[in-house]
Coordinates of C-alpha atoms and ligand atoms in Angstrom, one line a residue:
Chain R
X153 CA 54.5 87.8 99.4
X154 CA 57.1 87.5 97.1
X155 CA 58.4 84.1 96.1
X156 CA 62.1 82.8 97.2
X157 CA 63.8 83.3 93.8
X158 CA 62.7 87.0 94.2
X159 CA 63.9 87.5 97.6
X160 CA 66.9 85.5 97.0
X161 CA 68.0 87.7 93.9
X162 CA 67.7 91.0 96.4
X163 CA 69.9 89.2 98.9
X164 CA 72.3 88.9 96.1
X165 CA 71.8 92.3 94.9
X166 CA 72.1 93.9 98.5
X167 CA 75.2 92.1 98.4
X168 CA 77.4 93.6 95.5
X169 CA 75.9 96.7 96.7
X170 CA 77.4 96.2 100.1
X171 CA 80.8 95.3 99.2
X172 CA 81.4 98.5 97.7
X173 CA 79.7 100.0 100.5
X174 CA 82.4 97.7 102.6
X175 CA 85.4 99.7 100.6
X176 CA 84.1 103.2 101.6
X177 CA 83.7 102.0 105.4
X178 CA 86.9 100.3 105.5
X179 CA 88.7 103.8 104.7
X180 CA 86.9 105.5 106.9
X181 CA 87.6 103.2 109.5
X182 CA 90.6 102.8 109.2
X183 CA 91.3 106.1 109.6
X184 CA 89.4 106.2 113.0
X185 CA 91.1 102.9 114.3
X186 CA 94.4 104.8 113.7
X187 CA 94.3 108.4 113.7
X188 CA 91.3 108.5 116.3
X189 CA 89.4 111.3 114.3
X190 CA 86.3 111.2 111.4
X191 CA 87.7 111.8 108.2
X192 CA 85.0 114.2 106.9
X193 CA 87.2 115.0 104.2
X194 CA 86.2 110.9 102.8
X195 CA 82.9 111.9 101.0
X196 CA 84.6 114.8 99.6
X197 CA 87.7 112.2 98.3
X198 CA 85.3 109.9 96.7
X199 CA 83.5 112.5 94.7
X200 CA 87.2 113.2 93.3
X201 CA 87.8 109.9 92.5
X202 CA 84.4 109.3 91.0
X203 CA 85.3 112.8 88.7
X204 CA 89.1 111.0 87.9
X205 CA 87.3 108.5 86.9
X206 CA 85.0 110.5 84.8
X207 CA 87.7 112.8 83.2
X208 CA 89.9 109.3 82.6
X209 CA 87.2 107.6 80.4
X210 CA 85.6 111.0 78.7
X211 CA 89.2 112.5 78.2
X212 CA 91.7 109.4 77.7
X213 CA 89.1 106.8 76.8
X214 CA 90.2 104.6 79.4
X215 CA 88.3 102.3 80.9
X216 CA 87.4 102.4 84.6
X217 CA 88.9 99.0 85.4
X218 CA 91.6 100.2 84.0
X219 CA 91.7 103.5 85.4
X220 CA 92.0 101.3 88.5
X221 CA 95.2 100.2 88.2
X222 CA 96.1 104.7 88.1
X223 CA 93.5 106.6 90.1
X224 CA 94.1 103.9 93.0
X225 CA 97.9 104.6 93.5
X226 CA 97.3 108.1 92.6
X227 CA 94.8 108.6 95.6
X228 CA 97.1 106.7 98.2
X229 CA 99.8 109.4 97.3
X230 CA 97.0 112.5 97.5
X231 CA 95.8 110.7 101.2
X232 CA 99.7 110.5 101.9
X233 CA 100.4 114.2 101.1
X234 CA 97.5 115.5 102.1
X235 CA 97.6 114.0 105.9
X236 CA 101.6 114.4 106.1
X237 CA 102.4 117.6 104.7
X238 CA 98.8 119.5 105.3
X239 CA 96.4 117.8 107.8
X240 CA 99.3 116.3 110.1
X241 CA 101.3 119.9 110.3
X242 CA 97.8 122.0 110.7
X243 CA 96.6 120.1 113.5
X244 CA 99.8 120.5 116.0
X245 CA 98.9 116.6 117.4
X246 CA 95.6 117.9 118.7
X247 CA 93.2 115.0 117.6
X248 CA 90.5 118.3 117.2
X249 CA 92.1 120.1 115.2
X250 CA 92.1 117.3 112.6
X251 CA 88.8 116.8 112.3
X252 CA 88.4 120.6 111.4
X253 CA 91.2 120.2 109.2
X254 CA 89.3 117.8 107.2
X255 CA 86.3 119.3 107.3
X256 CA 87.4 122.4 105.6
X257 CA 89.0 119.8 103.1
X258 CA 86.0 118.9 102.0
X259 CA 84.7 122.4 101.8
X260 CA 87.8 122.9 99.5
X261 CA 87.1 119.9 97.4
X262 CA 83.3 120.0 96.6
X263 CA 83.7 123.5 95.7
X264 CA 86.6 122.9 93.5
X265 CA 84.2 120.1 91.5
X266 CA 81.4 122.5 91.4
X267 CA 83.5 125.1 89.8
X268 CA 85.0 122.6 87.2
X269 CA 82.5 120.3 86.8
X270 CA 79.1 122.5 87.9
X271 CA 76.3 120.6 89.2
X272 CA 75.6 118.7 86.4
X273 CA 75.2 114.7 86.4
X274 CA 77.7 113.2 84.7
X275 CA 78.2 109.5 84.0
X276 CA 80.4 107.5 81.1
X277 CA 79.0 104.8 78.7
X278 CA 80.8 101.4 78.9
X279 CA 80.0 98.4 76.3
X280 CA 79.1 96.1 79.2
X281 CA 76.8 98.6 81.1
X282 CA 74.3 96.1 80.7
X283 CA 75.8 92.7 80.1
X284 CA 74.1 90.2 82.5
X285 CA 75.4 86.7 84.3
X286 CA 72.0 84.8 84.1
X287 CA 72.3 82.4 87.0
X288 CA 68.7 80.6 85.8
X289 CA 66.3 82.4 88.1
X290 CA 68.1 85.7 87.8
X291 CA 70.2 88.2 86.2
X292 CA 72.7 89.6 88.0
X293 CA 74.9 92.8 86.0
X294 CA 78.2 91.7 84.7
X295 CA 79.5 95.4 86.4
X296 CA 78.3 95.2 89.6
X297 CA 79.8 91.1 89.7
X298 CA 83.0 92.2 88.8
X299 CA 81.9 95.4 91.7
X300 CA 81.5 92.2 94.2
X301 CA 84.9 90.6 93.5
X302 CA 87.3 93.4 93.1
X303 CA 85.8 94.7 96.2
X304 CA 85.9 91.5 98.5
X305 CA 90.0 90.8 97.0
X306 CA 90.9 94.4 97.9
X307 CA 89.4 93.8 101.0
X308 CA 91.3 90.3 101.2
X309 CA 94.6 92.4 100.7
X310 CA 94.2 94.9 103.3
X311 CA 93.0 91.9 106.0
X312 CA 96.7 90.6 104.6
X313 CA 98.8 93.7 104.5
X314 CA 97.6 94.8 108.3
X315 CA 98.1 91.1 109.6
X316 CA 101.1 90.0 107.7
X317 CA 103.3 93.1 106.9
X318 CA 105.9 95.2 109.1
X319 CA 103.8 98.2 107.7
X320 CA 100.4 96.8 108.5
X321 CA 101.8 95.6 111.7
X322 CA 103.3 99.1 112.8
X323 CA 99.6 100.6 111.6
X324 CA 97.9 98.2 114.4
X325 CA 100.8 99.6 117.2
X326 CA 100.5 103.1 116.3
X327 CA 96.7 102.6 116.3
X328 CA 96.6 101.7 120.0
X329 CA 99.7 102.7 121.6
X330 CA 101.5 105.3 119.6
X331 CA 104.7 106.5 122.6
X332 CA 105.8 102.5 122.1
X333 CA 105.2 102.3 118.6
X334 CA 107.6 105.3 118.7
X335 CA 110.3 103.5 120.8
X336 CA 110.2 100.7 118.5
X337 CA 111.7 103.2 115.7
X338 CA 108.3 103.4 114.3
X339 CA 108.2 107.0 112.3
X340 CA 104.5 108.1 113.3
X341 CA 103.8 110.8 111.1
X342 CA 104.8 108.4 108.4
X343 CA 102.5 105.2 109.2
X344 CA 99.5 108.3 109.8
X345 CA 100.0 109.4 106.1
X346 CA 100.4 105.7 105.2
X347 CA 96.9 105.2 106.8
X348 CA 95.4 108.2 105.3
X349 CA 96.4 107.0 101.6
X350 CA 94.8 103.3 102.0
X351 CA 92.0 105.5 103.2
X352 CA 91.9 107.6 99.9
X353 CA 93.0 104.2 98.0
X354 CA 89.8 102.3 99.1
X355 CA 87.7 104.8 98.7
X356 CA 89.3 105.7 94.7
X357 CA 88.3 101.6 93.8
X358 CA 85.3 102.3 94.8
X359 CA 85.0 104.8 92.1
X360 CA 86.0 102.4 89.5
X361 CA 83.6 99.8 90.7
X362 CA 80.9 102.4 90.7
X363 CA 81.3 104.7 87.5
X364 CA 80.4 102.1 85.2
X365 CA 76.7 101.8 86.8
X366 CA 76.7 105.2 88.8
X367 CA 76.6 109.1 88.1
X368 CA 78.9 111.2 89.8
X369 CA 77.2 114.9 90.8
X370 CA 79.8 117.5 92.7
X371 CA 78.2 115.6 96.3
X372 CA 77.9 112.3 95.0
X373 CA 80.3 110.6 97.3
X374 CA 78.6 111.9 100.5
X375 CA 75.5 109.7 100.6
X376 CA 77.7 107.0 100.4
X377 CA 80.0 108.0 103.2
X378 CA 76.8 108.3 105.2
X379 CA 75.9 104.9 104.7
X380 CA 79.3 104.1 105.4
X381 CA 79.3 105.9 108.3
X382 CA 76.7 103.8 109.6
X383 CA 78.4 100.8 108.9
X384 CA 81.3 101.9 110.9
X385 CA 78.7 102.2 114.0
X386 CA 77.6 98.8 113.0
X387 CA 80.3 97.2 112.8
X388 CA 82.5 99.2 115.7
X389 CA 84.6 102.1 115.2
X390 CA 87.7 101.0 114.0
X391 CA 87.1 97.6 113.6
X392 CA 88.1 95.9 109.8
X393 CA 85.9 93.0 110.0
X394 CA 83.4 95.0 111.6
X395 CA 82.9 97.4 108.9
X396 CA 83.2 94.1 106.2
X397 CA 80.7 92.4 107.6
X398 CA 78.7 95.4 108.6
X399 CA 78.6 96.7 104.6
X400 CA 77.4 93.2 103.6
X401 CA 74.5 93.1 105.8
X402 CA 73.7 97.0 105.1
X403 CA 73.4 96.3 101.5
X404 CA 71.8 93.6 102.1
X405 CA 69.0 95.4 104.4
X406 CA 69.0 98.4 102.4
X407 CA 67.8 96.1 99.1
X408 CA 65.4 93.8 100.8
X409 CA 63.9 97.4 102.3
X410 CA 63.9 98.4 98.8
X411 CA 61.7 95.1 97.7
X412 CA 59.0 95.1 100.1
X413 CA 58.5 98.9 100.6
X414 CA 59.5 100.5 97.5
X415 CA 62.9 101.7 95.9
X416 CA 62.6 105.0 97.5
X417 CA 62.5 103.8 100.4
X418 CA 65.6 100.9 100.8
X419 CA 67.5 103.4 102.8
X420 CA 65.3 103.8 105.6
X421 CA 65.6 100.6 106.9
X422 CA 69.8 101.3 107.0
X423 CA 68.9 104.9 109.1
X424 CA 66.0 102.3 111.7
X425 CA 69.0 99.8 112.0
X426 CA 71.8 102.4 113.0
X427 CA 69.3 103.8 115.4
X428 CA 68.4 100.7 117.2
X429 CA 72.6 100.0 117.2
X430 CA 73.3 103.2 119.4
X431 CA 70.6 102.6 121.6
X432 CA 70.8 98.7 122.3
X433 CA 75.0 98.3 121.0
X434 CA 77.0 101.8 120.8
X435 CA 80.0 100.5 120.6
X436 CA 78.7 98.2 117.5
X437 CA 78.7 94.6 116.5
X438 CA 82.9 94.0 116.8
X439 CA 83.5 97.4 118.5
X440 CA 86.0 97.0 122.3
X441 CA 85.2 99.3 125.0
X442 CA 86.4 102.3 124.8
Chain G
X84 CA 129.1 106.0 124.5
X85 CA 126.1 108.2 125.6
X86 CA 127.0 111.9 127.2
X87 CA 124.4 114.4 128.7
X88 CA 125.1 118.1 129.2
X89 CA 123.1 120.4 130.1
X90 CA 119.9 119.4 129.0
X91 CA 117.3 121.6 129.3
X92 CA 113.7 119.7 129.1
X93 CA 109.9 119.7 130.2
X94 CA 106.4 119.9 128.8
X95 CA 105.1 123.5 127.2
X96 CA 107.6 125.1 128.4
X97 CA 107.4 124.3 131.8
X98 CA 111.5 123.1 132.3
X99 CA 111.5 119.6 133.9
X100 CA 115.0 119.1 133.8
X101 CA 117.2 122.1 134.8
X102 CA 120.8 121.5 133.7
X103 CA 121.2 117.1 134.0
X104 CA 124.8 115.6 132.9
X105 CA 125.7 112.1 133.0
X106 CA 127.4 109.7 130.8
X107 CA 127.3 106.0 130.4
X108 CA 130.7 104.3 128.6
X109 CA 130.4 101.2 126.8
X110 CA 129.4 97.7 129.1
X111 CA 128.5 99.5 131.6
X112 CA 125.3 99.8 134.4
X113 CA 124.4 102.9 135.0
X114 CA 121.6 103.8 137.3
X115 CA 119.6 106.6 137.9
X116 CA 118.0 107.2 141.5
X117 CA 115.7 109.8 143.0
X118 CA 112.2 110.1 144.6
X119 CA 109.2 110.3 142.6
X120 CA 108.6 113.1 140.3
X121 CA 111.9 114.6 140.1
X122 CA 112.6 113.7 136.5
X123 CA 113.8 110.6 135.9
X124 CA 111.2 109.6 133.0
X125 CA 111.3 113.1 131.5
X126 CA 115.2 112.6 131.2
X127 CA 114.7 109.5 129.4
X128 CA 112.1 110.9 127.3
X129 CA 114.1 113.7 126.1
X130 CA 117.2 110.9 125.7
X131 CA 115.1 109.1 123.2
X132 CA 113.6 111.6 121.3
X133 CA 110.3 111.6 122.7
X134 CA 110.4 115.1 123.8
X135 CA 112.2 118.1 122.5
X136 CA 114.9 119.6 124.7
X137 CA 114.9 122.8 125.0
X138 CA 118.7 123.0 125.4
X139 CA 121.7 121.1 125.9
X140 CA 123.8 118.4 124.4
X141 CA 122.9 114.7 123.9
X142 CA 125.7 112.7 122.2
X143 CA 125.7 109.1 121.5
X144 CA 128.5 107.2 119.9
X145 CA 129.7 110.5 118.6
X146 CA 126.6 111.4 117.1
X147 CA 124.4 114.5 117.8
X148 CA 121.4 113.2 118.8
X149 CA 119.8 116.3 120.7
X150 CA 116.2 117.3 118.7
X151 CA 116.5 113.9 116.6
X152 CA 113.5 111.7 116.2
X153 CA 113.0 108.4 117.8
X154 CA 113.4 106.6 114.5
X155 CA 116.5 107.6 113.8
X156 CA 117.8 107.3 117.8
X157 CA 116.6 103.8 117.3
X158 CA 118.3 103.4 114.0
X159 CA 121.7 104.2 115.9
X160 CA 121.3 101.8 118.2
X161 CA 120.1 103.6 121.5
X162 CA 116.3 101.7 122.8
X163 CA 114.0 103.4 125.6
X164 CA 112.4 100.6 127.6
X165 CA 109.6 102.7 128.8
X166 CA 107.9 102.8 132.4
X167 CA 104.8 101.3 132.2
X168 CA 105.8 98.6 129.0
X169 CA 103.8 100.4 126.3
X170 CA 103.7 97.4 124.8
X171 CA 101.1 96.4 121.8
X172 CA 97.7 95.3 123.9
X173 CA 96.1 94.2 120.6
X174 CA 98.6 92.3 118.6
X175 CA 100.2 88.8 119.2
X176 CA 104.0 88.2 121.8
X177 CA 105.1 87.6 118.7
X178 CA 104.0 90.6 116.5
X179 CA 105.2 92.7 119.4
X180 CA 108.7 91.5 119.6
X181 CA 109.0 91.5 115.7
X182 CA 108.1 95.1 115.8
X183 CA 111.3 96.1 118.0
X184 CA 113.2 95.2 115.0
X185 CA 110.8 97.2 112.8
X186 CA 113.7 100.1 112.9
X187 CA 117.0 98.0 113.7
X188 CA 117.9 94.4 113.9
X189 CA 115.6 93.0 111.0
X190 CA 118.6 90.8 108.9
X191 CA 118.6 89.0 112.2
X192 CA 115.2 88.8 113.1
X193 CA 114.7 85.1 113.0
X194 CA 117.5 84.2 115.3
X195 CA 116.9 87.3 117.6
X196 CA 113.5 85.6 118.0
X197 CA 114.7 82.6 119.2
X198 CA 117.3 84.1 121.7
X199 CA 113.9 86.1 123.4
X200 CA 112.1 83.3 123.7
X201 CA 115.2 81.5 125.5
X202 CA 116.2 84.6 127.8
X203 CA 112.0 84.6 128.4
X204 CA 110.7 81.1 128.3
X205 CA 107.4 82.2 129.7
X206 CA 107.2 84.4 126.6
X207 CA 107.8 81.5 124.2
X208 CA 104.3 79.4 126.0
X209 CA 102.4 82.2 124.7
X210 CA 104.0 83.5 121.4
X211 CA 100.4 83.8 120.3
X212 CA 98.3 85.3 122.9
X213 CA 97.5 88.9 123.0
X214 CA 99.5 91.1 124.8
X215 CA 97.1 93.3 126.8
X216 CA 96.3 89.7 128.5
X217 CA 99.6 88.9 130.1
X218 CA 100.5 89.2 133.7
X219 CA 102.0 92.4 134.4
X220 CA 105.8 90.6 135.1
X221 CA 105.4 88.8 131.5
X222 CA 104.2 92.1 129.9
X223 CA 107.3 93.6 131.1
X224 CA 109.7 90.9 129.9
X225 CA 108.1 91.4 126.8
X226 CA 108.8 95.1 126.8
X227 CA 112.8 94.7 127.6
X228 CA 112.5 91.8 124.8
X229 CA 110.7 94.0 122.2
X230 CA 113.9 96.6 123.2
X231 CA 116.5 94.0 122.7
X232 CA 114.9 92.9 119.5
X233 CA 116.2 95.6 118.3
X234 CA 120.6 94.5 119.0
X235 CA 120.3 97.7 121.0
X236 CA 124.4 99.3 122.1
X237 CA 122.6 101.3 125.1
X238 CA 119.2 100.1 126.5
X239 CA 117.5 102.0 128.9
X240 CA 115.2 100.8 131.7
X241 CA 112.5 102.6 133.1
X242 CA 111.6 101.3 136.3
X243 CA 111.2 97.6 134.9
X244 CA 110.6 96.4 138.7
X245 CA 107.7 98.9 139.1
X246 CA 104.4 97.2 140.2
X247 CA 106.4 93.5 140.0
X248 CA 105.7 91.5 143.1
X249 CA 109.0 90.8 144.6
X250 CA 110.0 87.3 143.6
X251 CA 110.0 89.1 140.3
X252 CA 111.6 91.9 141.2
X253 CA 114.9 89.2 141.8
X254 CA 114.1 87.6 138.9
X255 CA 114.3 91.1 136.8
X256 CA 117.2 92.6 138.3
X257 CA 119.3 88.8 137.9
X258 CA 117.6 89.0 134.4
X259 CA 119.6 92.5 134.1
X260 CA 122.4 91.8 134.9
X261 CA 122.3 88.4 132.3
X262 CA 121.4 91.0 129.6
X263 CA 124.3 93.4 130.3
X264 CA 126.8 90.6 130.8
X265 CA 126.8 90.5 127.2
X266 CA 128.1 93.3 126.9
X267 CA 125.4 95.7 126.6
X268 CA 125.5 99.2 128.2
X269 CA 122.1 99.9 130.3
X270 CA 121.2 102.9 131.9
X271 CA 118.6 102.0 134.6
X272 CA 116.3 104.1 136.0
X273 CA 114.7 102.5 139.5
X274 CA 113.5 103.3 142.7
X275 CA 114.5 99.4 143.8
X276 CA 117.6 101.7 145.1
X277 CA 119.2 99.0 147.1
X278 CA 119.5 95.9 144.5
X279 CA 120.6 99.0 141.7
X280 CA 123.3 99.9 143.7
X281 CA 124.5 96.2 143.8
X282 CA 124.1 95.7 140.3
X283 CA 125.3 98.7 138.4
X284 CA 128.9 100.1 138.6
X285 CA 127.8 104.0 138.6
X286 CA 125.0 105.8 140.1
X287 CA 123.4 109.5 139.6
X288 CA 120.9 110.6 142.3
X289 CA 118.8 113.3 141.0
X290 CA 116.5 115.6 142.6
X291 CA 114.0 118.3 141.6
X292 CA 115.9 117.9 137.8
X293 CA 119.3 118.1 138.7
X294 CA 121.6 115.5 139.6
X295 CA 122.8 116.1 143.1
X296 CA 124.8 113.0 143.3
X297 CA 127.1 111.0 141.5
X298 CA 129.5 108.3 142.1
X299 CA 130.8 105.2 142.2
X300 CA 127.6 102.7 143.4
X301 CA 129.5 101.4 146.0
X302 CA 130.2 104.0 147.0
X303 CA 126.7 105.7 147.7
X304 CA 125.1 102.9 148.9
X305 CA 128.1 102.9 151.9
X306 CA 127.4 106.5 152.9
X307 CA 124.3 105.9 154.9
X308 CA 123.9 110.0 155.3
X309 CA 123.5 110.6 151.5
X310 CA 120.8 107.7 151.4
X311 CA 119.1 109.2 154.2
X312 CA 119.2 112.8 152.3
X313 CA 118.3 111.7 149.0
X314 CA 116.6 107.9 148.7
X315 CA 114.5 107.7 151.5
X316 CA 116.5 105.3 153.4
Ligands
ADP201 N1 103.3 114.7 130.0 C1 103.6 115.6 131.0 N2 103.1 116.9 130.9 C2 103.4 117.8 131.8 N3 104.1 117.5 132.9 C3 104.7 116.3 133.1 C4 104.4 115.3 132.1 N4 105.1 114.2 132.5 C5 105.6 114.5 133.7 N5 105.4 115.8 134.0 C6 105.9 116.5 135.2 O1 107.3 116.4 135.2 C7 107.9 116.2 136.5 C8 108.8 115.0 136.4 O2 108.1 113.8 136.1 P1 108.8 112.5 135.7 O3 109.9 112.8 134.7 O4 107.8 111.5 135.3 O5 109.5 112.1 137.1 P2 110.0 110.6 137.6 O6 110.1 109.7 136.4 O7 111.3 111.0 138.2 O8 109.0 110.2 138.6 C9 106.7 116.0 137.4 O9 106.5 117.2 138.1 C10 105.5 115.7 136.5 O10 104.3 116.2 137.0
MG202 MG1 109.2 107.9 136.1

């Protein structure tokens, strides 16, 4: 068996991966809690961030922290346009027709990066690719640190916008009762688009926190929605803390899986777990009743 | 303050409503009778801004307000109390009544706050309890406070005494007529048609989408014939 330190450094590991796992879920579910529809459109999104990225450090020379502080806002106002001016008026308030919506969407956008970009793996070189925090019986990356901080304050932020603000409060009320969030002089079409941009905005730090230890390909972003997907199951569709918790524990699973049976096979253990979830728990760890 | 004419409303273009006028001036009670399914909550939907009306006028305060949004009916001053509360399940009493003055009513928010939890002391015990767990009475004091949140000029009721056992259903309609003694105009939409008649000063009796009826209140509840036609009595 492998000794403690070993174990404990995966458990580490599995969790910096999980909390930028925990970014891409929380977009995705909040979407659902809200708009009541899979964004398939959120793989698709993070593949274009991951590329902003790119074309920001290889073009500009900025930095992907840095890039941060302008991809981010510039995705919240793509998820805003995109869900109030296309999605919202395509889908004539049928819940259906959204999903199909965003589904072409994403048709739309992984062919537009294959045509610019083609197939090719891309990634940028930073200085501290490699830098290291060495805690005594381990080495954990300097990026993928920073990955677990920046991820768990944004996190923090959005836990404090939705419980704190008139516009994270109105996003709860429209999410479960939208005719008396609209007698309350809520605009709806206005807190949807709102929701759609912290969608696109969590999902566009997540390509900051991973372009400085990841590759971005034309489909990159949609085997991380999957995981992400399953973390949403996990945790209960719709539910914030659900898919928080439910990322930590994924990456958590997915790199002890990757210790005892091989890297190639971390993920497996993510695919038994989400399994066993619809079988025993369908409506997930923190998920109501529908 | 408010004026109807000829409003032309319904779902998919199916007409609900077939021609309704009424008016309600400012301070005043205003109620709105008639059996079950004859229009009553489609009227007020299409008030509000909750449905489109297909034709027809809708002024309030001067304002065209036909085809407008609920935001910006709100934002004038003009608050649907729905039928059946639609109130927040999820979120805290209090998160509920801050969002009525989400649109209208914020400056004062803080002291509004304080005046619902006087007008609804039961409200104030349980500030932080969720919602979807309160008794259907306190659920729809909450709803009428969430409205009132918002310094409304007209409020209107949908059946607030629906499904209220009835020592509530005294306790709402005194609880009414507290609210408009301030001054507020209400337009009250009930099927309590006995205590509405005592409370408000005007009364429209509507059938199949029309109003077939209108009058002083006193007046129609003293013409035994007319209830007998029209209410069920
Ligand atoms: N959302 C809706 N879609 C289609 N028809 C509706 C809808 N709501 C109400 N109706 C129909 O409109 C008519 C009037 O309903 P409503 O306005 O609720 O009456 P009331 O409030 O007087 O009981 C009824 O025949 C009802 O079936
Ligand atoms: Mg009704």
């Amino acid at each position: 068996m492998f000794a403690p330190d070993i174990i404990l450094a995966a458990v580490l590991n599995g969790l910096m991966t999980g909390s930028v796992y925990a970014l891409i879920a929380l977009g995705l579910t909040l979407v659902y809690g809200v708009l009541h529809i899979i964004n398939f459109a959120h793989g698709a999104t993070l593949t274009a961030a991951m590329f902003a990225v790119y074309v920001a450090h290889t073009v500009f020379r900025l930095d992907p922290y840095l890039a941060l502080v302008i991809v981010t806002p510039l995705f919240f106002g793509l998820g805003y346009g995109l869900q109030r001016f296309v999605i919202g008026p395509a889908s004539h308030g049928e819940d259906r027709n959204i999903l199909l919506v965003t589904l072409g969407l994403s048709i739309l956008i992984e062919n537009a990066m294959l045509a610019m970009f083609r197939s090719d793996t891309r990634s940028i070189d930073v200085p501290y690719a490699f830098s290291s925090i060495d805690l005594g019986f381990t080495f954990l990356a300097l990026p993928r640190v920073l990955a677990f901080g920046v991820a768990l304050l944004v996190a923090l932020l959005l836990g404090l916008l939705l419980t704190r603000t008139d516009t994270g409060k109105a996003i709860r009320a429209v999410a479960k009762e939208k005719t008396g969030a609209a007698l309350a002089g809520i605009d709806v079409a206005h807190i949807y688009a709102v929701t759609f941009g912290l969608g696109a905005a969590c999902v566009a730090i997540a390509a900051c926190l991973l372009m400085p230890t990841f590759y971005v390909t034309p489909r990159a972003g949609n085997a991380f929605v999957l995981v992400a997907f399953t973390i949403v199951v996990l945790g209960g569709m719709g539910s914030i803390p659900g898919a928080l918790i439910g990322a930590l524990f994924i990456g958590v699973v997915e790199s002890l899986c990757g210790l005892f049976f091989g890297e190639s096979l971390g993920q497996i253990g993510i695919f038994l777990i989400f399994i066993l979830v619809l079988l025993v728990k369908p409506t997930g760890l923190f998920g109501a009743r529908a | 303050m408010l004026e109807v004419e000829n409003l032309v409303a319904g779902y998919g273009g199916a007409d609900v409503l077939r021609g309704i006028g009424l008016s309600v001036s400012a301070g005043e009670i205003v109620a709105v009778l008639g059996a079950n399914g004859v229009g009553k909550t489609t009227l007020n939907r299409a008030i509000s801004g909750l449905i489109r009306p297909s034709s027809g006028n809708i002024r309030f305060l001067g304002y065209d307000i036909a085809g407008k949004g609920p935001p910006a009916i709100v934002a004038a001053g003009l608050i649907h109390v729905p039928e059946g509360r639609r109130i927040f399940p999820n979120m805290s009493v209090r998160d509920n009544l801050i969002l009525g003055s989400y649109r209208r009513g914020k400056p004062a928010r803080a002291a509004n706050l304080e005046r619902m939890f006087a007008l609804f002391p039961r409200l104030r015990e349980r500030t932080g309890q969720l919602a979807g767990t309160l008794s259907g009475g306190e659920q729809q004091m909450l709803a009428i406070g969430r409205g009132l949140m918002a310094e409304p000029k007209l409020l209107i009721l949908d059946e607030p005494s629906l499904g209220l056992s009835p020592l509530l259903v005294e306790e709402m309609f005194s609880l009414i007529g507290r609210i408009a003694a301030d001054g507020l105009a209400v337009l009250l939409v009930e099927q309590n048609v006995i205590q509405s008649l005592e409370l408000a000063s005007r009364a429209y009796v509507m059938e199949n989408g029309r109003v077939v009826v209108s009058g002083a209140a006193a007046d129609i509840a003293a013409d035994p014939a007319l209830k007998h036609a029209y209410l069920g009595l």
